[in-house]
Amino acid sequence: MTSRRATVRAVATAFVAALGLSACGQPTAQLIKPDDTRISYEVPIDFEPLLLPGQPSEREQYGPPGAEISESSSEPLLSLTSIGSGDQASFMGLRMLATAGQFDPLDDDPTAMPEGMQLLGYSEISEPEIWGVRLQFILGPTVADYQALVDRRTNRIAISEVFCTQACFVEQQDLIDQIQRSWRLEP
């Protein structure tokens, strides 16, 4: 009698586990992170590493299968990198860093920004273990969503950039926002 109950219990447990696994379905996202950081991002499962033909990149590039790295991409592309210490960084410094040191998008001087650039959004991030900035802007046919995050424990800076054409940005805004907000800190 005891072995029959154990068998019934084992079968019931296996059935419930199988039912639970089938309800979950296939994973829809994967975690990726820049080298040497504890910060990771959740991206669609089909995003894959992209490389410029014949050119190694300091940044890790990700996108949908078949996507090409181009400022006129009709698919959202993600670029990740990390840099050394953020000890001396400030919000202004991170804004400059996000634009490759070329300008501060919040500078009141209109000549400080490239001609035709339009700032769409800016926010500062301040969490117990992370601080940083996120900014979105249009430059020519491209819309870029930059985020620079500083890990307070290690002072490493993780920079994420999602970019594509203006039409793509409008169409894929939810996905782009989901990627940028998905950051998490690994232990």
Coordinates of N, CA and C in Angstrom, one line a residue, residues 104-184:
D104 N 27.7 68.1 -23.9 CA 26.7 67.8 -22.8 C 25.4 68.2 -23.3
P105 N 24.5 67.2 -23.5 CA 23.2 67.5 -24.1 C 22.3 68.5 -23.3
L106 N 22.7 68.7 -22.0 CA 21.9 69.7 -21.2 C 22.5 71.1 -21.2
D107 N 23.6 71.3 -21.9 CA 24.3 72.6 -22.0 C 23.3 73.6 -22.6
D108 N 23.2 74.7 -21.9 CA 22.3 75.8 -22.4 C 22.8 76.4 -23.7
D109 N 24.1 76.3 -24.0 CA 24.7 76.9 -25.2 C 24.3 76.0 -26.4
P110 N 23.4 76.6 -27.3 CA 23.0 75.8 -28.5 C 24.1 75.3 -29.4
T111 N 25.2 76.0 -29.3 CA 26.4 75.7 -30.2 C 27.1 74.5 -29.6
A112 N 26.8 74.1 -28.4 CA 27.5 73.0 -27.8 C 27.1 71.6 -28.3
M113 N 25.9 71.6 -28.9 CA 25.4 70.3 -29.5 C 25.6 70.3 -31.0
P114 N 25.7 69.1 -31.6 CA 25.7 69.1 -33.1 C 24.5 69.7 -33.7
E115 N 24.6 70.3 -34.8 CA 23.5 70.9 -35.5 C 22.5 69.8 -35.8
G116 N 21.2 70.1 -35.6 CA 20.1 69.2 -35.9 C 19.8 68.3 -34.8
M117 N 20.6 68.3 -33.7 CA 20.3 67.4 -32.6 C 19.1 67.9 -31.8
Q118 N 18.2 66.9 -31.4 CA 17.1 67.3 -30.6 C 17.0 66.3 -29.4
L119 N 17.1 66.9 -28.2 CA 17.0 66.0 -27.0 C 15.5 65.7 -26.8
L120 N 15.3 64.4 -26.6 CA 13.9 63.9 -26.4 C 13.6 63.6 -25.0
G121 N 14.6 63.2 -24.2 CA 14.4 62.8 -22.8 C 15.7 62.7 -22.0
Y122 N 15.6 63.0 -20.8 CA 16.7 62.9 -19.9 C 16.2 62.5 -18.5
S123 N 16.9 61.6 -17.8 CA 16.6 61.3 -16.5 C 17.9 60.8 -15.7
E124 N 17.9 61.1 -14.4 CA 19.0 60.7 -13.6 C 18.5 59.5 -12.8
I125 N 19.4 58.5 -12.6 CA 19.1 57.3 -11.9 C 19.9 57.3 -10.6
S126 N 19.2 57.1 -9.5 CA 19.9 57.0 -8.2 C 19.3 55.9 -7.4
E127 N 20.0 54.8 -7.3 CA 19.6 53.6 -6.5 C 20.7 53.4 -5.4
P128 N 20.3 52.5 -4.4 CA 21.4 52.3 -3.4 C 22.7 51.8 -4.0
E129 N 22.7 50.9 -5.0 CA 23.9 50.4 -5.5 C 24.3 50.9 -6.9
I130 N 23.5 51.7 -7.5 CA 23.7 52.2 -8.9 C 23.3 53.6 -9.0
W131 N 24.1 54.4 -9.8 CA 23.6 55.8 -10.1 C 24.0 56.0 -11.6
G132 N 23.3 56.9 -12.2 CA 23.6 57.1 -13.6 C 22.7 58.1 -14.3
V133 N 22.8 58.1 -15.7 CA 21.9 58.9 -16.5 C 21.4 58.2 -17.7
R134 N 20.2 58.6 -18.1 CA 19.7 58.1 -19.4 C 19.2 59.2 -20.2
L135 N 19.6 59.2 -21.5 CA 19.1 60.3 -22.4 C 18.8 59.8 -23.7
Q136 N 17.8 60.4 -24.3 CA 17.4 60.0 -25.7 C 17.4 61.3 -26.6
F137 N 18.0 61.1 -27.8 CA 18.0 62.2 -28.7 C 17.9 61.8 -30.2
I138 N 17.6 62.7 -31.0 CA 17.5 62.5 -32.4 C 18.7 63.2 -33.0
L139 N 19.4 62.6 -33.9 CA 20.5 63.2 -34.7 C 20.4 62.6 -36.1
G140 N 20.0 63.5 -37.0 CA 19.8 63.0 -38.4 C 18.7 62.0 -38.4
P141 N 18.9 60.9 -39.2 CA 17.8 59.9 -39.3 C 17.8 58.9 -38.1
T142 N 18.7 59.1 -37.1 CA 18.8 58.2 -36.0 C 18.3 58.7 -34.7
V143 N 17.7 57.8 -34.0 CA 17.3 58.1 -32.6 C 18.1 57.2 -31.7
A144 N 18.7 57.7 -30.7 CA 19.6 57.0 -29.8 C 19.1 57.1 -28.3
D145 N 19.1 56.0 -27.6 CA 18.7 56.0 -26.2 C 20.0 55.5 -25.4
Y146 N 20.7 56.4 -24.8 CA 21.9 56.1 -24.1 C 21.6 56.0 -22.6
Q147 N 22.4 55.1 -21.9 CA 22.3 55.0 -20.5 C 23.7 54.7 -20.0
A148 N 24.1 55.4 -19.0 CA 25.4 55.2 -18.4 C 25.2 55.0 -16.9
L149 N 25.5 53.8 -16.4 CA 25.3 53.4 -15.0 C 26.6 53.1 -14.3
V150 N 26.7 53.7 -13.1 CA 27.9 53.4 -12.3 C 27.6 52.5 -11.1
D151 N 28.3 51.4 -11.0 CA 28.2 50.5 -9.9 C 28.9 51.1 -8.7
R152 N 28.1 51.4 -7.7 CA 28.7 52.1 -6.5 C 29.8 51.3 -5.8
R153 N 29.7 50.0 -5.9 CA 30.7 49.1 -5.2 C 32.0 49.1 -5.9
T154 N 31.9 48.9 -7.3 CA 33.2 48.7 -8.1 C 33.6 50.0 -8.8
N155 N 32.7 50.9 -8.9 CA 32.9 52.2 -9.7 C 33.1 51.9 -11.2
R156 N 32.8 50.8 -11.7 CA 32.8 50.5 -13.1 C 31.6 51.1 -13.7
I157 N 31.7 51.6 -14.9 CA 30.6 52.3 -15.7 C 30.2 51.4 -16.8
A158 N 28.9 51.0 -16.9 CA 28.4 50.3 -18.0 C 27.5 51.2 -18.8
I159 N 27.8 51.2 -20.1 CA 27.1 52.1 -21.1 C 26.3 51.3 -22.0
S160 N 25.0 51.5 -22.1 CA 24.2 50.9 -23.1 C 23.6 51.9 -24.0
E161 N 23.5 51.5 -25.3 CA 23.0 52.4 -26.3 C 22.1 51.6 -27.2
V162 N 20.8 52.0 -27.3 CA 19.9 51.4 -28.3 C 19.6 52.4 -29.3
F163 N 19.8 52.1 -30.6 CA 19.6 53.0 -31.6 C 19.0 52.4 -32.9
C164 N 18.2 53.2 -33.6 CA 17.7 52.8 -34.9 C 17.1 54.1 -35.6
T165 N 16.4 53.9 -36.7 CA 15.8 55.0 -37.4 C 14.7 55.6 -36.5
Q166 N 14.2 56.8 -36.9 CA 13.1 57.5 -36.2 C 11.9 56.6 -36.2
A167 N 11.6 56.1 -37.4 CA 10.3 55.3 -37.6 C 10.4 54.0 -36.7
C168 N 11.6 53.4 -36.7 CA 11.8 52.2 -35.9 C 11.7 52.6 -34.4
F169 N 12.2 53.7 -34.0 CA 12.2 54.1 -32.6 C 10.7 54.3 -32.1
V170 N 9.9 54.9 -32.9 CA 8.5 55.1 -32.6 C 7.8 53.7 -32.5
E171 N 8.1 52.9 -33.5 CA 7.4 51.6 -33.6 C 7.9 50.6 -32.5
Q172 N 9.2 50.7 -32.1 CA 9.8 49.8 -31.1 C 10.0 50.4 -29.8
Q173 N 9.4 51.5 -29.5 CA 9.6 52.3 -28.2 C 9.5 51.4 -27.0
D174 N 8.4 50.5 -27.0 CA 8.2 49.7 -25.8 C 9.4 48.7 -25.6
L175 N 9.9 48.1 -26.7 CA 11.0 47.2 -26.6 C 12.3 47.9 -26.1
I176 N 12.5 49.1 -26.7 CA 13.7 49.9 -26.4 C 13.7 50.3 -24.9
D177 N 12.5 50.7 -24.4 CA 12.4 51.1 -23.0 C 12.5 49.9 -22.1
Q178 N 12.0 48.7 -22.5 CA 12.1 47.5 -21.8 C 13.6 47.1 -21.6
I179 N 14.3 47.2 -22.7 CA 15.8 46.8 -22.6 C 16.5 47.7 -21.6
Q180 N 16.3 49.1 -21.8 CA 17.0 50.0 -20.9 C 16.6 49.9 -19.5
R181 N 15.4 49.6 -19.2 CA 14.9 49.5 -17.8 C 15.2 48.1 -17.2
S182 N 15.7 47.2 -18.0 CA 15.8 45.8 -17.5 C 17.1 45.6 -16.8
W183 N 18.0 46.6 -16.6 CA 19.3 46.4 -16.0 C 19.1 45.8 -14.6
R184 N 20.0 44.9 -14.3 CA 20.0 44.4 -12.9 C 21.5 44.2 -12.5

